[in-house]
Short mmCIF file of C-alpha atoms and ligand atoms in Angstrom, two decimals:
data_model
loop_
_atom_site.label_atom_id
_atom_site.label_comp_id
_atom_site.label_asym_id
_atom_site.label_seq_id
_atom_site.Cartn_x
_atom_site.Cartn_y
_atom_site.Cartn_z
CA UNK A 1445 0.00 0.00 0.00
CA UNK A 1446 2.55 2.59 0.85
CA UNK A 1447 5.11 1.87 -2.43
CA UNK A 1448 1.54 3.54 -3.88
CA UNK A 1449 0.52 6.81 -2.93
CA UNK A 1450 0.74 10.12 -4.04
CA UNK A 1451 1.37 11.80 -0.52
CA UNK A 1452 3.90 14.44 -0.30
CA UNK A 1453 4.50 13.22 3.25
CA UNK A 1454 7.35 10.64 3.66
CA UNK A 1455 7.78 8.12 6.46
CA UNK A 1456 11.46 7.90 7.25
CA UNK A 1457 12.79 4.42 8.25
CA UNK A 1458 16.33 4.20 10.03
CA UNK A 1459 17.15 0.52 9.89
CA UNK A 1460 19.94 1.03 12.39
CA UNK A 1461 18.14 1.48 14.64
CA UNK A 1462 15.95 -1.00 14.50
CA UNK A 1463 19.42 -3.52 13.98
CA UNK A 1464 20.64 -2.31 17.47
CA UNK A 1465 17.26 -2.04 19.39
CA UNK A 1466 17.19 -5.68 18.65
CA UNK A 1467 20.75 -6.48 19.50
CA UNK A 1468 19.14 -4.57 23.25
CA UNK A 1469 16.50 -7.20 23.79
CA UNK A 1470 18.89 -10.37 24.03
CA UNK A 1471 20.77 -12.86 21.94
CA UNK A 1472 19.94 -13.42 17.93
CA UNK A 1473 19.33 -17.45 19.30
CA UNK A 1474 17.01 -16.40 21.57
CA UNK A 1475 14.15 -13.85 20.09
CA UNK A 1476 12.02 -14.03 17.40
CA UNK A 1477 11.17 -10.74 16.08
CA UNK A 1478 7.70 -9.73 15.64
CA UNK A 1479 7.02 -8.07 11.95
CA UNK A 1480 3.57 -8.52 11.56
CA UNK A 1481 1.57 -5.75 10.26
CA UNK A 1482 4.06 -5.30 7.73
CA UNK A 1483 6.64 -4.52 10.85
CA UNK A 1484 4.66 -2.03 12.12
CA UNK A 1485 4.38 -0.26 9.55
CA UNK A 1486 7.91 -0.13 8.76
CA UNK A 1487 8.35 -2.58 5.72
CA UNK A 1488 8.28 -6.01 6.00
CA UNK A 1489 10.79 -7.40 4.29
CA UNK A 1490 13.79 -4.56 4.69
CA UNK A 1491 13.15 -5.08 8.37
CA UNK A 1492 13.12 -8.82 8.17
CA UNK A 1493 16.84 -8.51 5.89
CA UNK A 1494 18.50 -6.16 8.09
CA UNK A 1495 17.50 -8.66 10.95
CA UNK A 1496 18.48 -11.23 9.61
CA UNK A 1497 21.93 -9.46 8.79
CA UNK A 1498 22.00 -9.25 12.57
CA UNK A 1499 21.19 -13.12 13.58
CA UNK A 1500 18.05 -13.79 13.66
CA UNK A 1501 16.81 -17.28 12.99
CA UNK A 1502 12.72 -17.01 13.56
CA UNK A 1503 10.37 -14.42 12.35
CA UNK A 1504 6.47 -13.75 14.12
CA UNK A 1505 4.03 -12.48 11.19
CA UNK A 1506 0.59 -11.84 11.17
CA UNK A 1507 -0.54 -13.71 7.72
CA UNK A 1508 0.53 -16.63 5.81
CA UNK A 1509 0.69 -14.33 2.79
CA UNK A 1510 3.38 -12.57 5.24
CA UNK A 1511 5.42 -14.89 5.83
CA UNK A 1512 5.32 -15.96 1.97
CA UNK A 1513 6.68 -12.20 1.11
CA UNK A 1514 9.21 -13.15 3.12
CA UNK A 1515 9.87 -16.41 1.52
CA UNK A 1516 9.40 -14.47 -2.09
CA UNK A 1517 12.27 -12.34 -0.76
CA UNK A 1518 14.61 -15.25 -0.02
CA UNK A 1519 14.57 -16.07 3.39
CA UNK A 1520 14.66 -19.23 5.00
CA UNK A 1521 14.57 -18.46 8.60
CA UNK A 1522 11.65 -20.17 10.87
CA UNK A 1523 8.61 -17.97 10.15
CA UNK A 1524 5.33 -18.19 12.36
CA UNK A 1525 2.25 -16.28 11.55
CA UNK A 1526 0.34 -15.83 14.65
CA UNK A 1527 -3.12 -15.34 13.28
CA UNK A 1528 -2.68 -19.19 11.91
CA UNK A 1529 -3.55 -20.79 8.68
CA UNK A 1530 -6.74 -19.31 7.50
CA UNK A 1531 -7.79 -21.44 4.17
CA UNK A 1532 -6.46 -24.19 2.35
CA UNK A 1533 -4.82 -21.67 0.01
CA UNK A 1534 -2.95 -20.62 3.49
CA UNK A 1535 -2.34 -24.03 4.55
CA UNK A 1536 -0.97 -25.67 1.06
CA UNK A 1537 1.19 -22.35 0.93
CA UNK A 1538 2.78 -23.18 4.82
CA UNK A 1539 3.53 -26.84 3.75
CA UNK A 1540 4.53 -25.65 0.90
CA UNK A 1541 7.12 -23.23 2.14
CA UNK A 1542 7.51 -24.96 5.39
CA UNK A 1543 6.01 -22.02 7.71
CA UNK A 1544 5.06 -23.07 11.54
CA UNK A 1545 1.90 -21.77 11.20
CA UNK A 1546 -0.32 -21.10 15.15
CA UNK A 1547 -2.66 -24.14 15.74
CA UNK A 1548 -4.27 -22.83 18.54
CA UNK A 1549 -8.18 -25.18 18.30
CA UNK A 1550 -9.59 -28.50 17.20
CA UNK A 1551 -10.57 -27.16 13.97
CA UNK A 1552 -7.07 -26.19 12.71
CA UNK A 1553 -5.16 -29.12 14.22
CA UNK A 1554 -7.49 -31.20 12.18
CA UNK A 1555 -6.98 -29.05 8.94
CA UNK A 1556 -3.57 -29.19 9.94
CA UNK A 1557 -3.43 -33.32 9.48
CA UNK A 1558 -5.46 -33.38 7.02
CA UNK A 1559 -2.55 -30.72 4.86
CA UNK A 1560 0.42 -33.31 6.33
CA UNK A 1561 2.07 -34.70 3.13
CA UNK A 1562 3.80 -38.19 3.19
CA UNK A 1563 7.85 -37.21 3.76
CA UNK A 1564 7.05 -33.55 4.70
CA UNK A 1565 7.30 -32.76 8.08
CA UNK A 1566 4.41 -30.15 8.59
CA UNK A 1567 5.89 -27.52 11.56
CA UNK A 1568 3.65 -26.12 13.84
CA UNK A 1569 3.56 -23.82 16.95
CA UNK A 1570 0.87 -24.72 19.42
CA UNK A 1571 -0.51 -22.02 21.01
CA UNK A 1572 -1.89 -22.02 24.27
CA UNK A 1573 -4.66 -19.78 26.64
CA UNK A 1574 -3.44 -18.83 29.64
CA UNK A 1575 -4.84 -15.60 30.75
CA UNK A 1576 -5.37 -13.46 27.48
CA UNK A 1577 -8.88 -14.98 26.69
CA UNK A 1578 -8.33 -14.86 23.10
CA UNK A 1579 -6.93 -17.65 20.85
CA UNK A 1580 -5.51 -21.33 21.99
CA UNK A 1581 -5.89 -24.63 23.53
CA UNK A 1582 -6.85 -24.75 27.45
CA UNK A 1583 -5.09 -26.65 29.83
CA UNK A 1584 -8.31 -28.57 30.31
CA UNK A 1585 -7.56 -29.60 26.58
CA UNK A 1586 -4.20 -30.50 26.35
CA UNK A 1587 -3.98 -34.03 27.29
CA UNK A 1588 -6.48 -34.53 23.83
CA UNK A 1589 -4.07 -32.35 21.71
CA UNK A 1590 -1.15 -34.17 22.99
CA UNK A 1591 -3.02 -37.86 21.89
CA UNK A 1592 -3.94 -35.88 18.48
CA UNK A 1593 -0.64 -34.68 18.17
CA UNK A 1594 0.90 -37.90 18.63
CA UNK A 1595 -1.48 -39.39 15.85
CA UNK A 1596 -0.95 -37.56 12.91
CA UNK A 1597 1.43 -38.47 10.76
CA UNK A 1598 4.05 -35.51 9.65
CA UNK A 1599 3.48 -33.12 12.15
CA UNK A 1600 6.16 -31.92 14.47
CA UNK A 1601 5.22 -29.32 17.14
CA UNK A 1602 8.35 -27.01 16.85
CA UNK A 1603 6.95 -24.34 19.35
CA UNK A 1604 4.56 -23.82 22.18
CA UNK A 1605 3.57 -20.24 22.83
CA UNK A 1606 0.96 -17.80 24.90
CA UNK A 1607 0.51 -14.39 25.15
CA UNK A 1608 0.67 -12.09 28.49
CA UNK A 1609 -2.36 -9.64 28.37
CA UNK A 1610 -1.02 -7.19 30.97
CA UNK A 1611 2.73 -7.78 31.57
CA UNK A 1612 3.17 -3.76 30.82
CA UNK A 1613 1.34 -3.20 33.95
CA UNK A 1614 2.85 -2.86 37.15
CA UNK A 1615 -0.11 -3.32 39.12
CA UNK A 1616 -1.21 -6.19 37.35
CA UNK A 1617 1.99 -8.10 38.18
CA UNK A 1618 -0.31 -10.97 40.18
CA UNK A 1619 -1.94 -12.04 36.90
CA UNK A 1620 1.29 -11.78 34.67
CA UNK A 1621 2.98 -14.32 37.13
CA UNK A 1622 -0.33 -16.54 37.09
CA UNK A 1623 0.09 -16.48 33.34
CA UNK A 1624 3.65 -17.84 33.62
CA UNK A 1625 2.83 -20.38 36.09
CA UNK A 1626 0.03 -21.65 33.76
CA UNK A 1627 2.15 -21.32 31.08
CA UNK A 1628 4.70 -23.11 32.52
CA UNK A 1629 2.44 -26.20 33.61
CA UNK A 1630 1.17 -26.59 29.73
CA UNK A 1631 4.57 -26.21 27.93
CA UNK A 1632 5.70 -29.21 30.67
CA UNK A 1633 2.88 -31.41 29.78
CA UNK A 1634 4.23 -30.86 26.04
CA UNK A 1635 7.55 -31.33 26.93
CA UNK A 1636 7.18 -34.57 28.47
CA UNK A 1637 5.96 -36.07 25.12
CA UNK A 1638 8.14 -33.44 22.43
CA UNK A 1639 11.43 -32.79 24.36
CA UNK A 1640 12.53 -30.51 21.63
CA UNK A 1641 9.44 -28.17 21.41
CA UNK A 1642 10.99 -24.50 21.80
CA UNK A 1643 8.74 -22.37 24.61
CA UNK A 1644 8.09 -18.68 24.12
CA UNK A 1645 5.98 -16.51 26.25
CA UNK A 1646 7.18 -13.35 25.82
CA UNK A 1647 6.65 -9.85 24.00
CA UNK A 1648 8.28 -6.93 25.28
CA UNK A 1649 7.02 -6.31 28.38
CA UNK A 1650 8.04 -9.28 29.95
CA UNK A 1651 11.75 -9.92 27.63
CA UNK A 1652 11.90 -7.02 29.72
CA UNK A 1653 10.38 -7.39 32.98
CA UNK A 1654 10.01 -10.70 33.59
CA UNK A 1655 13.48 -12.62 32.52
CA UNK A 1656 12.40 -15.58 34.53
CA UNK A 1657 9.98 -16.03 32.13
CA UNK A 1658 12.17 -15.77 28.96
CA UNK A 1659 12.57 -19.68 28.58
CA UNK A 1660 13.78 -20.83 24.85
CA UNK A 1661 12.43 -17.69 22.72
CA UNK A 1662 11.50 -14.15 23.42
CA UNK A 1663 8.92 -12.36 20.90
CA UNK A 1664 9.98 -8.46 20.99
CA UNK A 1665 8.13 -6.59 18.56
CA UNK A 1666 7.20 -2.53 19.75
CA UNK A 1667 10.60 -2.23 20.98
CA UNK A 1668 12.65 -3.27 18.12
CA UNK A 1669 10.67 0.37 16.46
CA UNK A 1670 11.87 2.04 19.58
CA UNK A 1671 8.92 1.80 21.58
CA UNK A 1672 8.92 1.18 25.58
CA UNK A 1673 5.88 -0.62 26.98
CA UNK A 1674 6.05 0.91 30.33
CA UNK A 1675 6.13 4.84 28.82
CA UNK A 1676 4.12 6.15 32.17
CA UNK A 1677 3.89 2.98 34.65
CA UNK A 1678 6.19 2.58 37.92
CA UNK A 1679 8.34 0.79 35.77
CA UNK A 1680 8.97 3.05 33.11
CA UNK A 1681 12.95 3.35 33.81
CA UNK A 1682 13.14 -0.57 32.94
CA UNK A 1683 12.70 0.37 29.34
CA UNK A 1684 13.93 3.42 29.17
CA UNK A 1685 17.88 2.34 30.43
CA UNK A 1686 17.60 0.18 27.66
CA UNK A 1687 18.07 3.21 25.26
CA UNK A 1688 16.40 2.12 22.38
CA UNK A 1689 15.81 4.31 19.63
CA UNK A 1690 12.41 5.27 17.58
CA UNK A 1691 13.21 4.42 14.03
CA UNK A 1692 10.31 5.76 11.83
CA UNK A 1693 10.35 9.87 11.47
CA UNK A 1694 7.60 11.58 9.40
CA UNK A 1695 8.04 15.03 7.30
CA UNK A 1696 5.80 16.88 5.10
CA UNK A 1697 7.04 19.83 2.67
CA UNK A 1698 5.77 23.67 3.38
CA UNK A 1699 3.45 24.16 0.54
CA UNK A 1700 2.74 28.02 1.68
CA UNK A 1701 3.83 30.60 4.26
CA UNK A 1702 1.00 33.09 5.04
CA UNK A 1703 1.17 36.43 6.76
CA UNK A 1704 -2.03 36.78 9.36
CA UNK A 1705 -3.29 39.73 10.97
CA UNK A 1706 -4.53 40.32 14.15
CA UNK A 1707 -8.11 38.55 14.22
CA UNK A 1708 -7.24 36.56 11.32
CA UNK A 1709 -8.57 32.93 11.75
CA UNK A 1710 -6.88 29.69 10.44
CA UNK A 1711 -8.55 26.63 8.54
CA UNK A 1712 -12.32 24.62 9.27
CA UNK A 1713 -13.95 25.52 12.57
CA UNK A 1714 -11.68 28.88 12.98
CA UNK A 1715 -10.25 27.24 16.06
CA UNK A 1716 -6.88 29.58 15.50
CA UNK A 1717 -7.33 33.54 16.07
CA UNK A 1718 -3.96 35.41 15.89
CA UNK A 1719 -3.54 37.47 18.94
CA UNK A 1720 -0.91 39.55 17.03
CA UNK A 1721 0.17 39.54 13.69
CA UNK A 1722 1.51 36.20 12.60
CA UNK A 1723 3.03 33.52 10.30
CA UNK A 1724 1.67 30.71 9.79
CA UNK A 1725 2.99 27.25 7.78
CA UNK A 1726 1.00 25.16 5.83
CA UNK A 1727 2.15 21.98 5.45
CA UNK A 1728 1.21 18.73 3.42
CA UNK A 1729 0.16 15.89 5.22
CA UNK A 1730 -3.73 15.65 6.82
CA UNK A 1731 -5.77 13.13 8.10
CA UNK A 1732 -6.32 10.98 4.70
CA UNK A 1733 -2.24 10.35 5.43
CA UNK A 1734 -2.43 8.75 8.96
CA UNK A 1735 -2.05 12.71 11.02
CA UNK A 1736 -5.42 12.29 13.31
CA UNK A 1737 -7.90 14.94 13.23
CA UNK A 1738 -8.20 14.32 16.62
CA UNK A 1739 -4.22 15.66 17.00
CA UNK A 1740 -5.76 19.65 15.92
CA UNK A 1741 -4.25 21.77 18.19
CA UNK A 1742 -3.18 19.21 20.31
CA UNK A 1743 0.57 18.52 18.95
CA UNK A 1744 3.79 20.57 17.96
CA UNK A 1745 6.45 19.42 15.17
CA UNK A 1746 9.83 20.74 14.45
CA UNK A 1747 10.26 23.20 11.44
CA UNK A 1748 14.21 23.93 10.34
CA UNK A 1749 15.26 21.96 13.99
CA UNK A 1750 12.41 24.19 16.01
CA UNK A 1751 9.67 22.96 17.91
CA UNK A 1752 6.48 24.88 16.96
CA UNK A 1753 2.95 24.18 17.84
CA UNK A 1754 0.34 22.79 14.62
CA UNK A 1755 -2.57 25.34 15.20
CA UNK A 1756 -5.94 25.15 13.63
CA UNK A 1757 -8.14 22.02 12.19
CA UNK A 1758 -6.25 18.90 10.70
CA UNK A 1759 -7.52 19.08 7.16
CA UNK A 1760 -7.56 15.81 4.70
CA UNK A 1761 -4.25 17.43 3.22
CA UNK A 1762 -2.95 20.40 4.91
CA UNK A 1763 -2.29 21.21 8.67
CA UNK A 1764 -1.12 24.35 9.80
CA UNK A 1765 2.06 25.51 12.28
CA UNK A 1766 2.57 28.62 13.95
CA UNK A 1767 5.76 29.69 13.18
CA UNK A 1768 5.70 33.30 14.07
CA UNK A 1769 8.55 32.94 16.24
CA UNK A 1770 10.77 31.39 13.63
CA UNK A 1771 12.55 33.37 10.79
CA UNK A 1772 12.04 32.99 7.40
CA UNK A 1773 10.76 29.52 7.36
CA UNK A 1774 10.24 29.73 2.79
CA UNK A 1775 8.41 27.27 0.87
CA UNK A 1776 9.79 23.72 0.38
CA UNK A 1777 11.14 23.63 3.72
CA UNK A 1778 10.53 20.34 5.53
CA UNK A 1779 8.29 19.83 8.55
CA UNK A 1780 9.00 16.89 10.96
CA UNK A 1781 5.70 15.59 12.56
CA UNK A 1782 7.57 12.74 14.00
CA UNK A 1783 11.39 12.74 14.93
CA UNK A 1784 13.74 14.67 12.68
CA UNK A 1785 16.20 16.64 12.89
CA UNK A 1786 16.31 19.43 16.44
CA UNK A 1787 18.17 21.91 17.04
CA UNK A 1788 20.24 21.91 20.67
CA UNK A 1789 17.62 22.36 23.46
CA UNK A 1790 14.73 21.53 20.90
CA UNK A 1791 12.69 18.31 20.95
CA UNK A 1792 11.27 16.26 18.26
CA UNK A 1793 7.51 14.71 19.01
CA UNK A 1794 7.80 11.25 19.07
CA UNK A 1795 5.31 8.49 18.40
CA UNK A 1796 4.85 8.37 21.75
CA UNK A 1797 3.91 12.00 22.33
CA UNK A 1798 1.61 11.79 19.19
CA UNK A 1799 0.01 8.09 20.84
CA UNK A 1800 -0.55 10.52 24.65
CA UNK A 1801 -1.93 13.17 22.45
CA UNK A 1802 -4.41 10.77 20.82
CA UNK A 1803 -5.42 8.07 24.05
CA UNK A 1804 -3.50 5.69 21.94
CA UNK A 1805 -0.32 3.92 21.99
CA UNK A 1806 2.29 3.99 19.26
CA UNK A 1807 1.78 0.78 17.84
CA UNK A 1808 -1.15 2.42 16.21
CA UNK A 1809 0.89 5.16 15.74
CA UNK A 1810 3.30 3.58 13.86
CA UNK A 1811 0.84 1.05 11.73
CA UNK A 1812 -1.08 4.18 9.98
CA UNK A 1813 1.99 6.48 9.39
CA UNK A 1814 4.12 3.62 7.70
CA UNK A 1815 1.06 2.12 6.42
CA UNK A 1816 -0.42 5.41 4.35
CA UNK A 1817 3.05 7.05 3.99
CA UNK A 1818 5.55 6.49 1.15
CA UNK A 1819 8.60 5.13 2.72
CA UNK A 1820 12.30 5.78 2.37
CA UNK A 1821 14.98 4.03 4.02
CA UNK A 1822 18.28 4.94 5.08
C1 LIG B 38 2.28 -8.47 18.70
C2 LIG B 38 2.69 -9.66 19.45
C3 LIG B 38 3.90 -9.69 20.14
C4 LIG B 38 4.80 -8.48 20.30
O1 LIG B 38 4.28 -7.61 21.27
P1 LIG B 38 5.03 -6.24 21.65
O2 LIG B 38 4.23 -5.68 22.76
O3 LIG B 38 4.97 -5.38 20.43
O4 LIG B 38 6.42 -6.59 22.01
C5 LIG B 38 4.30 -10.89 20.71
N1 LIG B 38 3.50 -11.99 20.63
C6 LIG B 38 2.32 -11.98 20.01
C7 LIG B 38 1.49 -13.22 19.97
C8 LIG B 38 1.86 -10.82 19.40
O5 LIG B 38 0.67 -10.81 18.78
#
């Protein structure tokens, strides 16, 4: 979608960065990186090669058709997409390309058997509930997925995961550590009968807080894009020492400067008066491009390394800075909505700031920017 688009804005992906926020969360051997949702919106497969480059020898996707873009581009690493096989198109194309695709009910280990080929060792990762009340087997009915597992001909369970639902939250630590335990009891039943089945339990949160829950594989995703799940809990500093670096910035060209006069509104609603004679940037990226209506008035970007606040209504196309207090800011300068570059004592808005802003979080952030943004790389 975003190789597509005739946006003027630009998402900006550093790749270094995400390379050394992943070397931060723990050995190559140990993590597999989570890329689904086209990595966030950062680009599926440049993030998957530049991780690889770095080690790493599993990927987490969302889709089958994922983790065949990956194959397409070549690699051969273990891939898992998490939302599972889907059709028999999905299925043919896992056995095909020998993806460990989620079984997490009944229904798919059965569709799972009935896609095992004679000399084709069908890989799957069984996924497991244990607290987020979503997808996977209970521990109620394990014992019958063990006897079904132990049936079918071709199948090898190569991982058994589970997902915390609140490891981010301090004061929720009593149910995280109920998870593991649970956790811990099914991958053991497993264990008993597959000695070689890999366990993973963990996304960021807990490869960060909870390293005695780590065991064979850790599944980092937000903060390999630079994101810290704790932004604003108790535990906040546990990410933040880690040091890890946003990696998608987001500019827009000035498409006019406009002298105001006192009394002179700005754009739909008039929800900017100047006070005193003014200047005011327009610049070219809206709402139809991922930046929120809801973010009018509410945010501040930086405009030749300044901070300056947006003012007015978020339009489809336009939004509008005050930049009064800036000189000479000309046409076909570049705004920063996101990151960039700031001058000494300035600070760029991060995704984060933008997520606070919107009573989101930057995952979703992140998605729509990279997702409705032409992307560059460096
Ligand atoms: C998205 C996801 C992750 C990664 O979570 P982060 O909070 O981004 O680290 C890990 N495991 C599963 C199953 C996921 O869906």
């Amino acid at each position: 979608m975003s190789d597509c688009t005739f946006s003027p804005s630009l998402c900006h992906i550093d790749l270094g960065a995400i390379r050394r926020n992943f070397g931060r969360m723990g050995e190559a051997h140990a993590l597999m990186p989570v890329i689904k949702s086209d990595a966030y919106g950062h680009g599926l497969v440049p993030v998957a090669r530049v991780l690889s480059d770095a080690g790493a020898r599993r990927f987490a996707v969302g889709t089958v058709s994922e983790a065949m873009a990956l194959r397409d581009a070549g690699l051969r690493q273990t891939i898992v997409p998490l939302l599972g096989a889907l059709t028999d198109v999905d299925w043919q194309g896992a056995v095909m390309q020998g993806l460990t695709p989620v079984v997490g009910n009944f229904d798919q280990l059965e569709r799972a058997a009935a896609h095992c080929h004679a000399g084709r060792t069908l890989r799957v990762a069984i996924k497991c509930e244990t607290g987020m009340g979503r997808l996977g087997f209970s521990q109620k009915e394990l014992p019958q997925v063990i006897d079904r597992l132990r049936s079918i001909q071709g199948i090898e369970p190569a991982m058994v995961i589970s997902h915390f639902s609140c490891a981010d939250m301090p004061e929720q630590e009593a149910y995280t550590q109920e998870q593991v335990r649970r956790f811990t009891a099914m991958s053991d039943a497993l264990r008993e009968v597959f000695p070689e089945i890999e366990r993973s339990l963990c996304n960021t949160a807990g490869t960060i807080g909870r390293p005695e829950a780590h065991f064979e594989v850790c599944r980092p995703g937000i903060s390999l894009y630079g994101g810290n799940p704790f932004t604003g809990t108790t535990w906040e500093d546990k990410g933040a020492k880690l040091g890890l670096e946003w990696a998608m910035s987001v500019s827009a060209p000035v498409i006019e400067v406009r002298q105001l006069a006192e009394g002179q509104s700005v754009s739909y609603g008039r929800l900017f008066t100047a006070q005193k004679p003014s200047v005011v940037a327009v610049v070219a990226i809206g709402y139809a491009t991922a930046f929120n209506r809801a973010l009018s008035t509410r945010t501040a970007m930086l405009v030749n390394g300044r901070r300056v606040p947006q003012v007015g209504r978020v339009c489809m196309g336009m939004i509008m800075a005050d930049v009064t207090n800036i000189p000479q800011v000309r046409v076909g300068d570049t705004a920063w909505l996101v990151g960039g570059p700031a001058d000494p004592g300035q600070t760029p808005v991060t995704p984060q700031d933008m997520a606070d802003a919107l009573g989101t979080i930057s995952y979703e952030v992140l998605c729509l920017f990279g997702g409705m943004n032409p992307r560059v790389y460096g």
